[in-house]
XYZ file of C-alpha atoms in Angstrom:
579
model
C -18.753 -0.850 18.351
C -21.727 -3.137 18.206
C -20.446 -6.993 18.249
C -23.640 -8.910 18.371
C -24.206 -11.786 16.492
C -25.019 -10.825 12.845
C -26.372 -13.378 10.429
C -23.992 -13.337 7.302
C -25.972 -11.925 4.318
C -27.174 -13.923 1.405
C -25.788 -13.339 -2.090
C -28.727 -11.165 -2.956
C -29.449 -7.863 -1.081
C -32.765 -6.180 -0.064
C -33.706 -2.723 -1.253
C -31.743 0.326 -0.596
C -31.654 1.151 3.048
C -31.673 4.632 4.415
C -28.253 6.029 5.373
C -27.692 7.890 8.406
C -24.130 9.247 8.730
C -22.663 9.230 12.240
C -20.465 12.227 12.838
C -17.005 11.696 14.168
C -15.740 13.551 17.188
C -12.476 15.553 16.479
C -11.354 15.348 20.110
C -8.825 12.641 19.360
C -7.055 14.723 17.150
C -5.210 16.632 19.760
C -1.619 15.868 19.474
C -2.151 14.045 16.143
C 1.179 12.766 14.787
C 2.170 13.307 11.233
C 1.278 9.493 10.453
C -2.230 10.526 11.847
C -1.998 7.864 14.594
C -2.995 9.366 17.882
C -1.921 7.122 21.029
C -4.752 6.359 23.310
C -5.005 8.384 26.390
C -2.622 6.947 29.016
C -5.513 7.752 31.626
C -7.437 5.172 29.851
C -4.915 2.321 29.895
C -3.035 0.363 32.487
C 0.622 1.168 32.904
C 3.237 -0.730 31.054
C 4.208 -2.485 33.926
C 0.776 -3.762 34.528
C 0.525 -4.883 30.927
C 3.825 -6.614 31.221
C 2.498 -8.876 33.936
C -0.944 -9.203 32.223
C 0.681 -10.640 28.901
C 1.873 -14.131 30.252
C -1.336 -14.510 31.968
C -3.363 -14.574 28.964
C -2.031 -17.999 28.114
C -4.638 -20.568 28.799
C -7.689 -18.058 28.588
C -10.675 -19.573 27.038
C -13.321 -17.586 25.203
C -16.725 -19.170 25.008
C -18.484 -19.655 21.839
C -21.112 -17.540 22.865
C -18.701 -14.545 22.667
C -18.220 -15.387 18.920
C -20.737 -13.731 16.639
C -21.031 -17.211 14.328
C -21.616 -20.681 15.180
C -18.324 -21.721 16.453
C -16.287 -23.758 18.972
C -14.488 -22.005 21.776
C -11.328 -20.076 21.486
C -8.202 -20.817 23.398
C -4.999 -18.994 24.075
C -1.954 -21.479 23.407
C 0.673 -19.013 23.929
C 1.418 -15.390 25.136
C 4.952 -14.019 25.110
C 6.036 -10.521 26.076
C 8.449 -9.594 23.280
C 11.304 -7.025 23.790
C 11.590 -3.869 21.383
C 13.820 -4.374 18.274
C 15.694 -1.800 16.429
C 16.778 -1.457 12.641
C 14.708 -1.330 9.418
C 12.104 -3.728 10.627
C 11.871 -2.278 14.314
C 9.144 -3.528 16.526
C 7.851 -2.007 19.784
C 7.633 -4.070 23.149
C 4.356 -5.952 22.663
C 2.440 -9.130 23.881
C 2.456 -11.687 21.117
C -0.567 -13.905 21.442
C -1.118 -17.125 19.762
C -4.423 -18.959 19.857
C -7.004 -21.275 18.210
C -10.559 -21.491 17.615
C -12.121 -24.833 17.659
C -14.411 -26.128 14.780
C -17.986 -27.532 15.120
C -16.910 -30.297 12.923
C -14.607 -32.529 14.522
C -13.070 -33.303 10.945
C -12.455 -29.626 10.383
C -9.200 -28.264 11.095
C -9.182 -25.248 13.953
C -8.662 -21.611 13.108
C -5.432 -20.457 14.429
C -4.536 -16.678 14.639
C -1.892 -14.210 16.034
C -2.644 -11.169 18.105
C -0.009 -8.449 18.748
C -0.842 -6.138 21.526
C 1.633 -3.087 21.787
C 2.220 -1.774 25.236
C 1.884 1.776 23.758
C -1.432 1.492 22.098
C -2.805 4.187 19.784
C -6.314 2.811 20.329
C -6.861 1.142 16.977
C -6.841 -2.519 15.810
C -5.854 -3.643 12.268
C -6.601 -6.859 10.876
C -4.466 -8.243 8.279
C -5.984 -10.121 5.098
C -4.662 -13.321 3.636
C -3.451 -14.181 0.095
C -4.253 -17.050 -2.682
C -5.797 -19.985 -0.667
C -4.272 -18.790 2.506
C -3.208 -21.665 4.320
C -0.390 -20.263 6.450
C -0.703 -18.340 9.467
C -0.716 -14.585 8.776
C 1.509 -12.973 11.601
C 0.437 -9.372 11.267
C 4.017 -8.196 11.920
C 5.122 -7.092 8.499
C 4.142 -4.121 6.227
C 0.630 -3.843 4.677
C 0.559 -4.238 0.967
C 2.062 -1.272 -1.054
C 3.427 0.510 1.875
C 6.652 2.993 1.214
C 9.708 1.187 2.306
C 10.599 3.876 4.883
C 6.938 3.498 6.658
C 7.151 1.949 9.978
C 4.962 -1.251 10.212
C 1.573 -0.871 11.885
C 2.725 -2.521 15.223
C 5.430 -0.030 15.540
C 2.897 2.783 15.008
C 0.702 1.702 17.897
C -1.822 -0.704 16.274
C -2.940 -3.912 17.864
C -2.500 -6.116 14.919
C -3.923 -9.616 14.023
C -4.087 -12.199 11.420
C -5.090 -15.848 10.817
C -4.683 -18.999 8.669
C -8.334 -18.595 7.856
C -8.720 -22.116 9.261
C -6.544 -24.566 7.274
C -2.977 -25.035 6.536
C -1.478 -26.228 3.224
C 0.225 -29.160 4.608
C -0.807 -31.920 1.868
C 1.371 -35.070 2.127
C 0.655 -35.558 -1.653
C 2.199 -32.513 -3.102
C 2.638 -28.837 -2.396
C 0.733 -28.132 -5.156
C -2.695 -29.042 -3.666
C -3.403 -25.728 -2.148
C -7.201 -26.073 -2.100
C -7.590 -29.731 -0.688
C -9.077 -28.233 2.533
C -12.331 -27.280 0.555
C -13.574 -30.731 0.642
C -14.498 -30.062 4.125
C -17.604 -27.810 4.212
C -16.792 -25.893 7.462
C -13.213 -25.429 6.414
C -14.352 -23.856 3.067
C -16.967 -21.846 5.101
C -14.250 -20.432 7.271
C -12.237 -19.554 4.169
C -14.978 -17.905 2.598
C -15.918 -15.575 5.579
C -16.232 -17.257 8.894
C -12.542 -17.210 10.069
C -12.339 -13.434 9.763
C -15.382 -12.564 11.561
C -14.531 -15.130 14.335
C -10.839 -14.073 14.749
C -11.868 -10.332 14.790
C -14.568 -11.196 17.858
C -11.964 -13.202 19.792
C -9.404 -10.356 19.121
C -12.061 -7.823 20.539
C -12.558 -9.860 23.814
C -8.904 -10.150 24.369
C -8.235 -6.419 23.536
C -10.850 -5.502 26.269
C -9.288 -7.762 28.710
C -5.892 -6.813 28.238
C -6.127 -2.684 28.027
C -9.473 -2.670 29.805
C -11.278 -0.685 27.362
C -12.547 -1.439 23.653
C -10.605 0.104 20.713
C -11.670 3.499 19.221
C -11.383 2.166 15.535
C -11.310 -0.998 13.927
C -9.607 -1.497 10.418
C -9.141 -4.387 7.976
C -6.477 -4.301 5.333
C -5.995 -6.718 2.628
C -4.828 -7.358 -0.939
C -5.947 -10.007 -3.362
C -7.619 -12.731 -1.515
C -7.276 -10.449 1.511
C -8.993 -7.705 -0.441
C -12.118 -9.893 -0.994
C -11.900 -10.532 2.722
C -12.239 -6.828 3.441
C -15.254 -6.011 1.195
C -16.660 -9.291 2.413
C -16.509 -7.933 6.228
C -18.321 -4.536 4.955
C -21.030 -6.529 3.213
C -21.824 -9.286 5.605
C -20.602 -7.769 9.085
C -21.126 -3.933 8.420
C -20.753 -2.878 12.095
C -17.451 -4.664 12.795
C -15.131 -2.170 11.028
C -14.918 1.251 10.983
C -12.429 1.370 7.916
C -11.364 -0.850 5.173
C -8.452 -1.009 2.717
C -9.140 -3.291 -0.135
C -6.341 -3.822 -2.949
C -6.713 -5.727 -6.041
C -9.669 -7.712 -4.492
C -10.694 -11.009 -6.058
C -14.133 -9.799 -5.657
C -15.958 -12.176 -8.219
C -14.203 -15.144 -6.937
C -16.208 -17.851 -8.796
C -16.055 -16.117 -12.443
C -12.429 -15.297 -11.674
C -11.449 -18.851 -11.333
C -13.613 -20.162 -14.100
C -11.623 -17.595 -16.116
C -8.453 -19.351 -14.938
C -9.901 -22.745 -15.986
C -10.757 -21.262 -19.499
C -7.365 -19.973 -20.079
C -5.868 -23.207 -18.635
C -7.487 -24.915 -21.493
C -6.177 -22.534 -24.081
C -2.709 -23.186 -22.689
C -3.156 -26.819 -22.978
C -4.075 -26.390 -26.550
C -0.936 -24.834 -27.642
C -1.124 -21.342 -26.185
C 2.018 -21.644 -23.873
C 4.583 -19.001 -24.629
C 8.242 -18.790 -23.765
C 10.071 -15.721 -22.349
C 10.767 -14.389 -25.976
C 7.128 -14.805 -27.065
C 6.147 -12.909 -23.947
C 8.360 -10.071 -24.667
C 7.022 -10.115 -28.194
C 3.398 -9.597 -26.963
C 4.584 -6.880 -24.372
C 6.301 -4.953 -27.055
C 3.320 -5.319 -29.451
C 1.272 -3.611 -26.516
C 3.587 -0.836 -26.445
C 3.935 -0.256 -30.021
C -0.023 0.169 -29.915
C -0.600 1.951 -26.627
C 2.621 3.774 -25.322
C 1.797 7.031 -26.814
C -1.711 7.264 -25.683
C -0.808 8.951 -22.338
C 1.333 11.773 -23.883
C 4.718 10.056 -23.472
C 6.512 7.312 -24.973
C 8.522 5.673 -22.111
C 7.435 2.022 -22.165
C 4.569 2.389 -19.681
C 0.630 1.953 -20.527
C -1.245 4.549 -18.337
C -4.055 4.959 -20.661
C -5.465 1.586 -20.075
C -9.120 1.915 -21.379
C -7.878 3.340 -24.755
C -5.336 0.636 -25.292
C -8.094 -1.994 -25.045
C -9.445 -0.344 -28.363
C -6.179 -0.023 -29.829
C -4.222 -3.291 -29.327
C -5.161 -6.243 -31.638
C -3.353 -9.449 -30.494
C -4.122 -10.704 -34.355
C -1.656 -8.123 -35.321
C 1.225 -10.188 -33.858
C 0.261 -13.472 -35.613
C 2.908 -15.246 -37.464
C 2.363 -15.266 -41.255
C 3.222 -19.136 -41.003
C 1.419 -21.356 -38.314
C 3.931 -24.194 -38.974
C 5.364 -25.109 -35.542
C 8.473 -26.439 -37.358
C 9.105 -22.776 -38.554
C 8.068 -21.174 -35.281
C 9.758 -17.968 -34.341
C 9.874 -15.958 -31.299
C 9.210 -12.426 -32.876
C 5.476 -13.373 -33.623
C 2.662 -15.442 -31.937
C 1.079 -18.714 -33.379
C -2.580 -18.966 -33.780
C -3.118 -20.656 -30.527
C -1.163 -18.065 -28.585
C -3.265 -15.134 -30.137
C -6.164 -17.027 -29.008
C -4.938 -17.220 -25.599
C -4.317 -13.635 -25.572
C -7.625 -12.673 -26.982
C -9.392 -15.140 -24.481
C -8.117 -13.120 -21.661
C -9.745 -10.003 -22.946
C -13.053 -11.588 -23.297
C -15.857 -11.759 -20.709
C -16.573 -14.880 -18.998
C -20.386 -15.574 -19.140
C -22.212 -18.224 -17.463
C -25.707 -19.531 -18.593
C -27.098 -19.098 -15.081
C -27.028 -16.185 -12.514
C -24.399 -15.996 -9.606
C -24.622 -14.271 -6.331
C -26.277 -10.851 -6.457
C -27.598 -11.491 -9.950
C -24.245 -11.570 -11.811
C -23.613 -13.882 -14.689
C -20.259 -13.054 -15.960
C -16.651 -11.831 -15.062
C -14.871 -9.239 -17.044
C -11.909 -9.780 -19.275
C -8.363 -8.562 -18.495
C -6.680 -5.222 -19.513
C -3.428 -4.896 -21.421
C -0.565 -2.931 -20.313
C 1.944 -4.804 -18.146
C 2.826 -8.124 -20.105
C 6.525 -8.084 -20.184
C 7.599 -7.374 -16.711
C 8.124 -9.482 -13.576
C 5.238 -10.778 -11.706
C 2.875 -10.298 -14.494
C 1.801 -12.283 -17.803
C 4.725 -14.780 -17.351
C 3.948 -15.504 -13.928
C 0.241 -15.602 -13.863
C -0.858 -16.718 -17.339
C 1.769 -18.903 -18.865
C 4.329 -19.891 -16.264
C 7.974 -21.061 -17.117
C 7.154 -24.470 -18.438
C 3.968 -25.845 -20.349
C 1.203 -27.007 -18.108
C 0.784 -30.634 -17.301
C -1.927 -32.870 -16.170
C -1.548 -33.789 -13.172
C -0.051 -30.571 -12.443
C 3.672 -30.469 -11.745
C 4.691 -31.489 -8.151
C 6.932 -28.192 -7.975
C 4.536 -25.267 -8.010
C 7.360 -23.134 -9.441
C 6.809 -24.948 -12.852
C 3.320 -24.081 -13.212
C 1.500 -20.465 -13.828
C -0.473 -19.217 -10.925
C -3.837 -19.077 -13.046
C -3.256 -22.756 -14.015
C -2.413 -24.088 -10.605
C -5.248 -22.075 -8.812
C -7.908 -22.965 -11.646
C -6.940 -26.746 -11.508
C -7.216 -26.736 -7.750
C -10.649 -24.906 -7.928
C -11.996 -27.179 -10.492
C -10.818 -30.364 -8.518
C -11.475 -29.533 -4.955
C -14.015 -26.913 -4.777
C -16.300 -27.584 -7.617
C -16.262 -31.200 -8.673
C -14.663 -32.429 -5.474
C -12.837 -34.927 -7.350
C -8.924 -34.695 -6.976
C -8.310 -36.767 -10.275
C -10.549 -34.420 -12.296
C -8.921 -33.122 -15.588
C -10.008 -29.528 -16.232
C -10.017 -29.936 -19.821
C -13.329 -31.976 -19.430
C -15.059 -29.234 -17.200
C -18.504 -27.640 -18.284
C -20.012 -25.148 -15.739
C -23.471 -26.100 -16.631
C -22.659 -29.696 -15.443
C -22.057 -28.498 -11.943
C -24.510 -25.425 -11.804
C -25.723 -26.169 -8.297
C -22.491 -26.112 -6.800
C -21.171 -23.368 -8.941
C -23.989 -21.198 -7.455
C -23.449 -22.403 -3.818
C -19.780 -21.476 -4.008
C -20.796 -17.938 -5.307
C -23.057 -17.335 -2.456
C -20.124 -18.150 0.033
C -17.304 -16.625 -1.996
C -18.367 -13.708 -3.974
C -17.833 -10.208 -2.428
C -20.130 -8.544 -5.081
C -23.181 -7.287 -2.802
C -23.370 -3.452 -3.931
C -25.487 -2.645 -0.791
C -22.910 -1.011 1.586
C -25.399 1.214 3.033
C -25.177 -0.379 6.514
C -21.481 -0.153 6.530
C -21.720 3.539 5.548
C -24.504 4.364 7.968
C -22.055 3.850 10.819
C -19.414 6.043 9.537
C -17.650 3.450 7.735
C -15.002 4.290 5.155
C -13.804 2.074 2.260
C -10.705 2.617 0.125
C -10.282 0.269 -2.871
C -7.127 0.205 -5.280
C -6.836 -1.620 -8.419
C -3.590 -2.067 -10.434
C -4.401 -1.820 -14.235
C -1.440 -4.239 -15.218
C -2.926 -7.009 -13.024
C -2.599 -10.551 -14.509
C -3.955 -12.162 -11.645
C -7.366 -10.982 -11.426
C -9.083 -8.449 -13.726
C -8.830 -4.858 -12.487
C -12.193 -4.369 -14.329
C -13.911 -6.499 -11.719
C -13.150 -3.781 -8.922
C -14.007 -1.019 -11.372
C -17.240 -2.605 -12.281
C -18.107 -3.387 -8.665
C -17.403 0.408 -7.614
C -19.845 1.258 -10.327
C -22.509 -1.058 -9.034
C -22.012 0.421 -5.403
C -22.533 3.913 -7.208
C -25.591 2.755 -8.893
C -27.098 1.130 -5.800
C -26.511 4.096 -3.499
C -26.098 7.031 -5.427
C -22.831 8.905 -6.152
C -23.300 11.361 -3.202
C -23.566 8.589 -0.793
C -20.297 6.788 -2.201
C -18.591 10.028 -2.632
C -18.953 10.645 1.304
C -17.438 7.361 2.261
C -15.564 5.324 -0.438
C -12.728 5.871 -2.941
C -11.394 3.707 -5.864
C -7.822 4.684 -6.929
C -6.059 3.121 -10.172
C -2.395 2.466 -10.248
C -1.547 2.381 -13.751
C 0.877 -0.341 -15.389
C 1.200 -1.990 -11.977
C 1.135 -5.579 -11.467
C -0.785 -7.823 -8.916
C 1.916 -7.415 -6.314
C 2.066 -3.892 -6.443
C 5.347 -3.497 -8.648
C 5.836 -1.844 -12.163
C 8.462 -1.396 -14.629
C 8.889 0.179 -17.994
C 8.745 -2.456 -21.032
C 11.460 -0.436 -22.857
C 14.067 0.883 -20.416
C 13.276 -1.400 -17.522
C 12.937 1.528 -15.202
C 11.091 0.874 -11.835
C 8.004 2.688 -11.574
C 6.888 4.507 -8.295
C 3.880 2.349 -6.956
C 3.921 2.993 -3.214
C 1.522 5.073 -0.917
C 0.623 4.849 2.844
C -2.929 3.664 2.476
C -3.242 3.210 6.031
C -2.709 6.546 7.160
C -4.954 7.886 4.334
C -7.761 5.777 5.920
C -6.835 6.451 9.439
C -6.953 10.309 8.664
C -10.283 9.745 6.801
C -11.801 7.741 9.767
C -10.315 9.283 13.010
C -9.582 12.773 11.520
C -12.481 13.320 9.099
C -9.918 14.334 6.412
C -11.499 13.276 3.116
C -8.751 11.811 0.944
C -7.453 13.823 -2.070
C -8.597 12.861 -5.699
C -5.150 12.284 -6.565
C -2.414 10.544 -4.339
C 1.368 10.586 -4.934
C 3.108 7.310 -5.111
C 6.777 6.725 -4.626
C 9.134 3.853 -5.469
C 8.589 0.846 -3.054
C 12.500 -0.077 -3.105
C 14.046 3.279 -3.265
C 11.491 6.106 -2.254
C 13.873 8.875 -3.191
C 15.763 7.534 -6.285
C 13.154 6.795 -8.646
C 10.853 9.755 -8.726
C 7.066 9.963 -7.911
C 3.856 9.477 -10.073
C 0.214 10.018 -9.502
C -2.421 7.399 -8.551
C -5.644 8.880 -9.776
C -9.093 8.535 -8.556
C -11.362 6.398 -10.790
C -11.873 6.875 -13.772
C -8.722 8.979 -14.268
C -5.167 7.988 -15.363
C -2.029 10.022 -15.157
C -1.311 11.940 -18.358
C 2.036 13.538 -19.405
C 1.603 17.205 -19.775
C 5.456 18.215 -20.132
C 8.532 18.318 -17.878
C 10.602 15.834 -16.018
C 8.985 12.494 -16.852
C 10.060 11.148 -13.264
C 8.209 13.720 -11.250
C 4.523 13.645 -10.304
C 3.941 17.277 -11.174
C 4.669 16.566 -14.884
C 1.326 14.586 -15.235
C -2.379 15.371 -14.588
C -5.274 13.144 -14.167
C -7.555 12.737 -17.224
C -10.417 10.190 -18.051
C -9.341 6.933 -19.584
C -11.691 6.199 -22.345
């Protein structure tokens, strides 16, 4: 693996590069386990007793800035502790837990902290975990990866070296726990959040892995969802030689456009669009009435997501009287209809962003009245306020994030009211942020050329970010590189009627939907075993893998259409194109 210094790519990309695919040796498949994770040859590794002694000796280790592929301060290991194996549902193996810090260049910027977990029984692979939201807390990389079935051992227990970071800041504002983007006032801290921290921590981890095991990893993977999904795509685009495989789930790809969408929705909320729980239920039932049967089955689940866009009309739910004094829960006011319609519309800029984009797509319909969806992300439990409530639980996620984005990232005025914001007034800063944050470069030719594999997953009931952003990005990659190249190295799967956090529920009988799949094994089989993923994957239930049936997760552009039989069994469906 080449870890030479790489200059981060600018927002625009050069012409299409020639793609040379490097064949993967199948020698590592000997003795491959059912999970597809082959332990590194014991003859290549120090003995367990040697590693036990080597673990505490890592404390105090210093890694010079010259070994990090971006301008940086040096890294220092603050703790190295040998952890005993644990049993139970969250079993972990014996491993060396390493905590460290990477010094900033700017004395006013916070350090990057990270955790590296080195199992004594190593499978020869490293797995870097992505973050979430605005990050701001240390990702320990000890838990399950996103959407993993409940009965799947965590990656560390499967032999992976795992690592995570706080992305170079901690959310510890003395003023309020809602000030999650305050760090962005410092340029280096924001650059680390954009891309720098993940590259720097990955490089430091590579050095430590070599020192501990006396050999480099066979494969390096990145796995993240939401903000972590954006990070994964950023690594493929900016540092294409660093990773062999990436899983990117519900990535916030067009970050700048997304957060402008949040600001637009916040304005609609403040202008009377807020809904209580009963009104959100009315919205959900309106979507079900219009779209439930489009997938061949009336069960409170919208699977045919694109057809629903044309079928459901928010105006059909508008109250005949718009008098607030006679407001009813079984219909929506004009302001509430406007909020829903606004969500479905594209946000357009008057100037280009990174990679020539000038808009962000609207949201899809299909999971409004379920936990973790419209009520959490769009409306929140209470009407929004300015300043934002000091209790983050009182405010919708979109409003909280959009408010922080405008105040700390764009205007850099903590007292600014987002109701007064116009993108054109801050065009230069908006473009600057887009160049740093937006993971929209479709030229993945260098990542694919060395054998890199990418698996993306979108949830069509996602009200945090628009699933159309991921779909349109994948389309742009196919346009830039051709379907043959993309088919060899990338997949996009669609989990229908699933929320941002990877859960799903019928909007009529409230049955939990199967939404879990072991994407890490799917990736590892592809990279290490040269086993091309199937066009159709099977989903199990996250909380009860054997009690709630199974479902299909189709490859883009398809959805599961009911063809007859037990509705709880995946074989009763077939994948069809959603139009």
